[in-house]
Amino acid sequence: MRTRRISTATATAFAVLFSSIALVGGTASPAAADSSASLPIKSSGDIVVDGVHKRVFISDPRSGKIVATDYNGTVVRQIGSLPGVVGLEISPDSKTVYAAVPGAEAIVVIDTATLAETKRYKLGAGVQPRYPAVAGGRLWFGFDSPFEGQRGQIGSVDISSPEETVTLGSGMDDGWYSAPRLAADPGAPNVLAAAREGSSFTELAVYDVSEGTRTRVAHGPSDTGPNGESQYQSYLYDFDITPDGRHVLVGSGGGSPYSAQSYSTADLSRTGRLATNNGGKAVAVAPDGTIALGAWQSPNVRIYKPGGKGASRTYTFPPYTGNTTTPYDLREAGLAWAPDRSRVFALATNVYNDVFALRTLTDPSKSAVTISVKAPSKATRAKKLTVNGKLTTNTALPAGTKATVVRTDLESPKGKSLAPVTPRKDGTFSFTDTPHVGGKVTYKVSYAGSATHSAASGSGAVAVSRAAVSLKLNRNKALYAYNKNVSFTATLGKTHKNRVVELWADPFGADKPKKLVKKAKVNSKGNLSVTVNMKRDTTVTAVFAGDARYAPKTVKSTAYAKVNASLKLSKHYKTAKIGKTSYAYYSKKKNPDFTTNMTYHKGRKHLLTLELNYQGTWYDAGREYFKLGSDGKSVIELLGPHDTGYKMRVRTSYINGSSGDSVNSTTHSAWKYFIFTK
């Protein structure tokens, strides 16, 4: 199903691999999918990679198109008018992609350089091809036969001759239930493998196509192996042929054990298995024989090197978190290698929605390396500390491996290189350092990687002690008249190098955000001042960010601002003093007007308070809140009847928290005195 490039040296590697492949899972260090790009598709049929132009081709049967992307997953071209396009095959020279298009009853040829369709091999009415493969100088394809009783067949196109003759299947000689899947590899150009899909049991066949025709050399497998072991597998999802042509690797959704298995192309006896404990959803073999195996659950992709004892690397996609638009599940038959083995491309989907992504998994042929770094949680400045760590991988690191160490601190934010470390045989390492800078100190240990191991890095941080600093700020709890300009002064004590202080002003109320009003060096006395216009209660904050030897510090000062509040009496017929107090005189038939002027704020109310004097003592005569107008005014009429001869007084007030807001301090106007006469 996929074309591979291979050297003759891989045959020996595969013999070693499959003779030792009775492995369960693997203990490889996990690696995250390195990148992910969304795809404009609604389904997926197959995926192949063009290593010459560095492009990935994905078929979308539901939309009837092929999407071509670059290695980053960026869409380069969408090739349409391909109803039901399923299987893809790329020619050994990477010049051509062959696409099986059952809805068009044709094999479509696409030029990989221009990404344009160049021709169609018309197969005839009712012939619906599904899976192409190049072997023996011909393009083979499985198809559903239109002829009654003939079911699945295998046809071919002679692409090595100018005539490009199309040959359909030879009737019931194969007896496939439906169009079989096909697989071939340029490393074994005369071997063609076929597989039955969508069945409760696995059925395979191997053909010799060296003479331009098919000669079946093996059919099976049997339910049990030569030693009585079970070879049962069900519901084939993907399969591939090894580059030496000696093995067929099958991924399925069931069987005993729950695994991917390999079979000999000579007689289809089982030669090994990869027991993932969650099936084989996708299988792809690299040109050097390295296997990428996809599974139903995390880790989503495992990498197996020829002759290796377990997975050399694993990749886990982001887990499902309830978001139905995040592709997190590996697609069936959704793996393909870049020919240079630099990447594995994985098709991811979301089972709850038609959402697809192309994940690019880098360095799959290299053993994953992780680095853990453990530093003390706290340390004293200018005293020696010890940092420990470990490089972890499932294959031995190259002899003489060294890891770099970089220390980052307040005075070296870009990092300062320390002496490299040489891990011990078990990967552990340790080193000492004496930090002369306080605060957060980070030690990053990095391994550059090699031809066999991936690059890795890890870090550990330690809180290094710093001295306390003196920072003061005046005006705390002071009360000021509305709109007064007030100077706030911060005083900074002894520090190492940093003499900068920030002054922030935060007026009360959600509509006035905290704002940096000044940032500067303190003067020779350690002072830095800022003037704040006190229209509201305001918190001023002084911030010292700290330096290499002195810790950060923040202090606050909250000062309070009154409102402008005044009250005016009107409609009285005269003003005269009683004792030393001025009174407004009203006829008992006249209703006084009390006019409040107050600083306006949205939703603000004022409190009007009346008191009556009886035998020299003032008593409460009523109080009520009234809404201010947008101009800050409120006129209240005091209705009668009015008793004569009693001294009275009135005032208006803003009450913090009760007048509709809390942005100012409680403020009362002066009392206004009045009396009713006949």
PDB file of C-alpha atoms in Angstrom, residues 329-470:
ATOM      1  CA  ASP A 329      -7.469   9.771  18.163  1.00  0.00           C
ATOM      2  CA  LEU A 330      -5.163   8.090  15.628  1.00  0.00           C
ATOM      3  CA  ARG A 331      -6.911   7.312  12.353  1.00  0.00           C
ATOM      4  CA  GLU A 332      -6.954   3.773  10.956  1.00  0.00           C
ATOM      5  CA  ALA A 333      -4.098   3.283   8.441  1.00  0.00           C
ATOM      6  CA  GLY A 334      -3.034   6.799   9.414  1.00  0.00           C
ATOM      7  CA  LEU A 335       0.776   6.506   9.593  1.00  0.00           C
ATOM      8  CA  ALA A 336       3.449   7.188   6.968  1.00  0.00           C
ATOM      9  CA  TRP A 337       7.216   7.689   7.110  1.00  0.00           C
ATOM     10  CA  ALA A 338       9.229  10.399   5.414  1.00  0.00           C
ATOM     11  CA  PRO A 339      11.687   8.476   3.192  1.00  0.00           C
ATOM     12  CA  ASP A 340      14.672  10.020   5.022  1.00  0.00           C
ATOM     13  CA  ARG A 341      13.225   8.740   8.344  1.00  0.00           C
ATOM     14  CA  SER A 342      13.268  12.239   9.798  1.00  0.00           C
ATOM     15  CA  ARG A 343       9.528  12.202  10.524  1.00  0.00           C
ATOM     16  CA  VAL A 344       6.473  10.068  10.928  1.00  0.00           C
ATOM     17  CA  PHE A 345       3.218  11.635   9.776  1.00  0.00           C
ATOM     18  CA  ALA A 346       0.098  10.671  11.701  1.00  0.00           C
ATOM     19  CA  LEU A 347      -3.533  11.360  10.832  1.00  0.00           C
ATOM     20  CA  ALA A 348      -5.524  12.293  13.930  1.00  0.00           C
ATOM     21  CA  THR A 349      -9.274  12.641  14.205  1.00  0.00           C
ATOM     22  CA  ASN A 350     -12.030  13.237  16.726  1.00  0.00           C
ATOM     23  CA  VAL A 351     -14.574  10.459  17.089  1.00  0.00           C
ATOM     24  CA  TYR A 352     -17.295  12.988  17.952  1.00  0.00           C
ATOM     25  CA  ASN A 353     -16.851  15.184  14.888  1.00  0.00           C
ATOM     26  CA  ASP A 354     -15.395  15.305  11.387  1.00  0.00           C
ATOM     27  CA  VAL A 355     -12.256  17.069  12.572  1.00  0.00           C
ATOM     28  CA  PHE A 356      -8.848  15.976  11.272  1.00  0.00           C
ATOM     29  CA  ALA A 357      -5.259  17.037  11.824  1.00  0.00           C
ATOM     30  CA  LEU A 358      -1.855  16.036  10.486  1.00  0.00           C
ATOM     31  CA  ARG A 359       0.590  15.433  13.309  1.00  0.00           C
ATOM     32  CA  THR A 360       4.289  15.527  12.497  1.00  0.00           C
ATOM     33  CA  LEU A 361       6.383  13.356  14.807  1.00  0.00           C
ATOM     34  CA  THR A 362      10.057  14.284  14.579  1.00  0.00           C
ATOM     35  CA  ASP A 363      13.191  12.191  15.150  1.00  0.00           C
ATOM     36  CA  PRO A 364      11.282   8.891  15.216  1.00  0.00           C
ATOM     37  CA  SER A 365      14.364   6.865  14.315  1.00  0.00           C
ATOM     38  CA  LYS A 366      16.221   8.191  17.346  1.00  0.00           C
ATOM     39  CA  SER A 367      15.828   6.897  20.879  1.00  0.00           C
ATOM     40  CA  ALA A 368      14.064   9.436  23.038  1.00  0.00           C
ATOM     41  CA  VAL A 369      16.072  11.049  25.813  1.00  0.00           C
ATOM     42  CA  THR A 370      14.644  12.830  28.840  1.00  0.00           C
ATOM     43  CA  ILE A 371      16.584  14.847  31.387  1.00  0.00           C
ATOM     44  CA  SER A 372      15.483  15.365  34.960  1.00  0.00           C
ATOM     45  CA  VAL A 373      17.186  18.012  37.091  1.00  0.00           C
ATOM     46  CA  LYS A 374      16.743  18.267  40.855  1.00  0.00           C
ATOM     47  CA  ALA A 375      18.028  21.335  42.649  1.00  0.00           C
ATOM     48  CA  PRO A 376      17.464  22.262  46.332  1.00  0.00           C
ATOM     49  CA  SER A 377      14.228  24.172  46.826  1.00  0.00           C
ATOM     50  CA  LYS A 378      16.078  26.829  48.857  1.00  0.00           C
ATOM     51  CA  ALA A 379      19.704  27.864  49.233  1.00  0.00           C
ATOM     52  CA  THR A 380      21.791  30.547  50.915  1.00  0.00           C
ATOM     53  CA  ARG A 381      23.450  33.085  48.666  1.00  0.00           C
ATOM     54  CA  ALA A 382      27.249  32.721  48.297  1.00  0.00           C
ATOM     55  CA  LYS A 383      27.189  29.170  49.688  1.00  0.00           C
ATOM     56  CA  LYS A 384      27.847  25.979  47.708  1.00  0.00           C
ATOM     57  CA  LEU A 385      24.914  23.848  46.594  1.00  0.00           C
ATOM     58  CA  THR A 386      24.624  20.524  44.745  1.00  0.00           C
ATOM     59  CA  VAL A 387      22.419  19.790  41.738  1.00  0.00           C
ATOM     60  CA  ASN A 388      21.565  16.198  40.757  1.00  0.00           C
ATOM     61  CA  GLY A 389      19.928  14.783  37.663  1.00  0.00           C
ATOM     62  CA  LYS A 390      19.604  11.969  35.182  1.00  0.00           C
ATOM     63  CA  LEU A 391      19.570  11.374  31.436  1.00  0.00           C
ATOM     64  CA  THR A 392      17.050   8.602  30.771  1.00  0.00           C
ATOM     65  CA  THR A 393      16.809   6.519  27.585  1.00  0.00           C
ATOM     66  CA  ASN A 394      16.165   2.893  26.810  1.00  0.00           C
ATOM     67  CA  THR A 395      19.345   2.473  24.736  1.00  0.00           C
ATOM     68  CA  ALA A 396      22.872   3.258  25.883  1.00  0.00           C
ATOM     69  CA  LEU A 397      24.119   6.766  25.231  1.00  0.00           C
ATOM     70  CA  PRO A 398      27.242   7.132  23.043  1.00  0.00           C
ATOM     71  CA  ALA A 399      30.539   6.896  24.891  1.00  0.00           C
ATOM     72  CA  GLY A 400      31.824  10.238  26.145  1.00  0.00           C
ATOM     73  CA  THR A 401      28.383  11.862  26.143  1.00  0.00           C
ATOM     74  CA  LYS A 402      28.414  15.290  27.727  1.00  0.00           C
ATOM     75  CA  ALA A 403      25.609  17.649  28.661  1.00  0.00           C
ATOM     76  CA  THR A 404      25.891  21.407  28.851  1.00  0.00           C
ATOM     77  CA  VAL A 405      24.882  23.368  31.954  1.00  0.00           C
ATOM     78  CA  VAL A 406      23.582  26.940  31.849  1.00  0.00           C
ATOM     79  CA  ARG A 407      22.744  28.989  34.933  1.00  0.00           C
ATOM     80  CA  THR A 408      20.150  31.740  34.619  1.00  0.00           C
ATOM     81  CA  ASP A 409      19.652  34.379  37.319  1.00  0.00           C
ATOM     82  CA  LEU A 410      18.784  38.035  37.796  1.00  0.00           C
ATOM     83  CA  GLU A 411      22.179  39.255  36.632  1.00  0.00           C
ATOM     84  CA  SER A 412      22.465  36.739  33.789  1.00  0.00           C
ATOM     85  CA  PRO A 413      18.957  36.535  32.299  1.00  0.00           C
ATOM     86  CA  LYS A 414      20.340  35.125  29.035  1.00  0.00           C
ATOM     87  CA  GLY A 415      22.262  32.479  30.916  1.00  0.00           C
ATOM     88  CA  LYS A 416      25.867  31.786  31.866  1.00  0.00           C
ATOM     89  CA  SER A 417      27.567  28.549  30.840  1.00  0.00           C
ATOM     90  CA  LEU A 418      29.030  26.362  33.571  1.00  0.00           C
ATOM     91  CA  ALA A 419      31.305  23.346  33.168  1.00  0.00           C
ATOM     92  CA  PRO A 420      29.610  20.506  31.226  1.00  0.00           C
ATOM     93  CA  VAL A 421      28.696  17.287  33.002  1.00  0.00           C
ATOM     94  CA  THR A 422      29.449  13.706  31.980  1.00  0.00           C
ATOM     95  CA  PRO A 423      26.660  11.300  32.927  1.00  0.00           C
ATOM     96  CA  ARG A 424      27.586   8.080  34.690  1.00  0.00           C
ATOM     97  CA  LYS A 425      26.777   4.707  33.134  1.00  0.00           C
ATOM     98  CA  ASP A 426      23.300   4.781  34.639  1.00  0.00           C
ATOM     99  CA  GLY A 427      22.720   8.297  33.249  1.00  0.00           C
ATOM    100  CA  THR A 428      22.936  10.093  36.595  1.00  0.00           C
ATOM    101  CA  PHE A 429      25.026  13.205  37.109  1.00  0.00           C
ATOM    102  CA  SER A 430      25.706  15.859  39.747  1.00  0.00           C
ATOM    103  CA  PHE A 431      27.563  19.142  39.986  1.00  0.00           C
ATOM    104  CA  THR A 432      28.151  21.903  42.515  1.00  0.00           C
ATOM    105  CA  ASP A 433      27.814  25.645  42.181  1.00  0.00           C
ATOM    106  CA  THR A 434      28.056  28.718  44.409  1.00  0.00           C
ATOM    107  CA  PRO A 435      25.396  31.266  43.416  1.00  0.00           C
ATOM    108  CA  HIS A 436      26.371  34.838  44.212  1.00  0.00           C
ATOM    109  CA  VAL A 437      23.036  36.131  42.976  1.00  0.00           C
ATOM    110  CA  GLY A 438      19.848  35.765  44.987  1.00  0.00           C
ATOM    111  CA  GLY A 439      16.333  35.151  43.817  1.00  0.00           C
ATOM    112  CA  LYS A 440      15.272  32.431  41.395  1.00  0.00           C
ATOM    113  CA  VAL A 441      18.310  30.645  39.990  1.00  0.00           C
ATOM    114  CA  THR A 442      17.678  28.085  37.227  1.00  0.00           C
ATOM    115  CA  TYR A 443      20.052  25.341  36.111  1.00  0.00           C
ATOM    116  CA  LYS A 444      19.316  24.010  32.614  1.00  0.00           C
ATOM    117  CA  VAL A 445      21.030  20.814  31.493  1.00  0.00           C
ATOM    118  CA  SER A 446      20.944  20.066  27.751  1.00  0.00           C
ATOM    119  CA  TYR A 447      21.998  17.130  25.581  1.00  0.00           C
ATOM    120  CA  ALA A 448      22.548  18.018  21.916  1.00  0.00           C
ATOM    121  CA  GLY A 449      21.556  14.590  20.635  1.00  0.00           C
ATOM    122  CA  SER A 450      23.388  12.237  18.274  1.00  0.00           C
ATOM    123  CA  ALA A 451      22.768  10.067  15.248  1.00  0.00           C
ATOM    124  CA  THR A 452      21.018   7.575  17.519  1.00  0.00           C
ATOM    125  CA  HIS A 453      19.492   9.710  20.293  1.00  0.00           C
ATOM    126  CA  SER A 454      17.238  12.748  20.307  1.00  0.00           C
ATOM    127  CA  ALA A 455      18.172  16.066  21.837  1.00  0.00           C
ATOM    128  CA  ALA A 456      16.758  16.808  25.270  1.00  0.00           C
ATOM    129  CA  SER A 457      16.894  19.318  28.073  1.00  0.00           C
ATOM    130  CA  GLY A 458      15.650  19.690  31.614  1.00  0.00           C
ATOM    131  CA  SER A 459      15.881  22.327  34.297  1.00  0.00           C
ATOM    132  CA  GLY A 460      15.642  22.807  38.017  1.00  0.00           C
ATOM    133  CA  ALA A 461      15.200  26.016  39.990  1.00  0.00           C
ATOM    134  CA  VAL A 462      16.304  27.063  43.454  1.00  0.00           C
ATOM    135  CA  ALA A 463      15.209  30.050  45.526  1.00  0.00           C
ATOM    136  CA  VAL A 464      18.430  31.710  46.710  1.00  0.00           C
ATOM    137  CA  SER A 465      18.133  33.921  49.759  1.00  0.00           C
ATOM    138  CA  ARG A 466      18.219  37.726  49.614  1.00  0.00           C
ATOM    139  CA  ALA A 467      18.329  40.356  52.368  1.00  0.00           C
ATOM    140  CA  ALA A 468      15.210  42.276  53.352  1.00  0.00           C
ATOM    141  CA  VAL A 469      14.989  45.871  52.164  1.00  0.00           C
ATOM    142  CA  SER A 470      13.457  48.902  53.863  1.00  0.00           C
TER     143      SER A 470
END
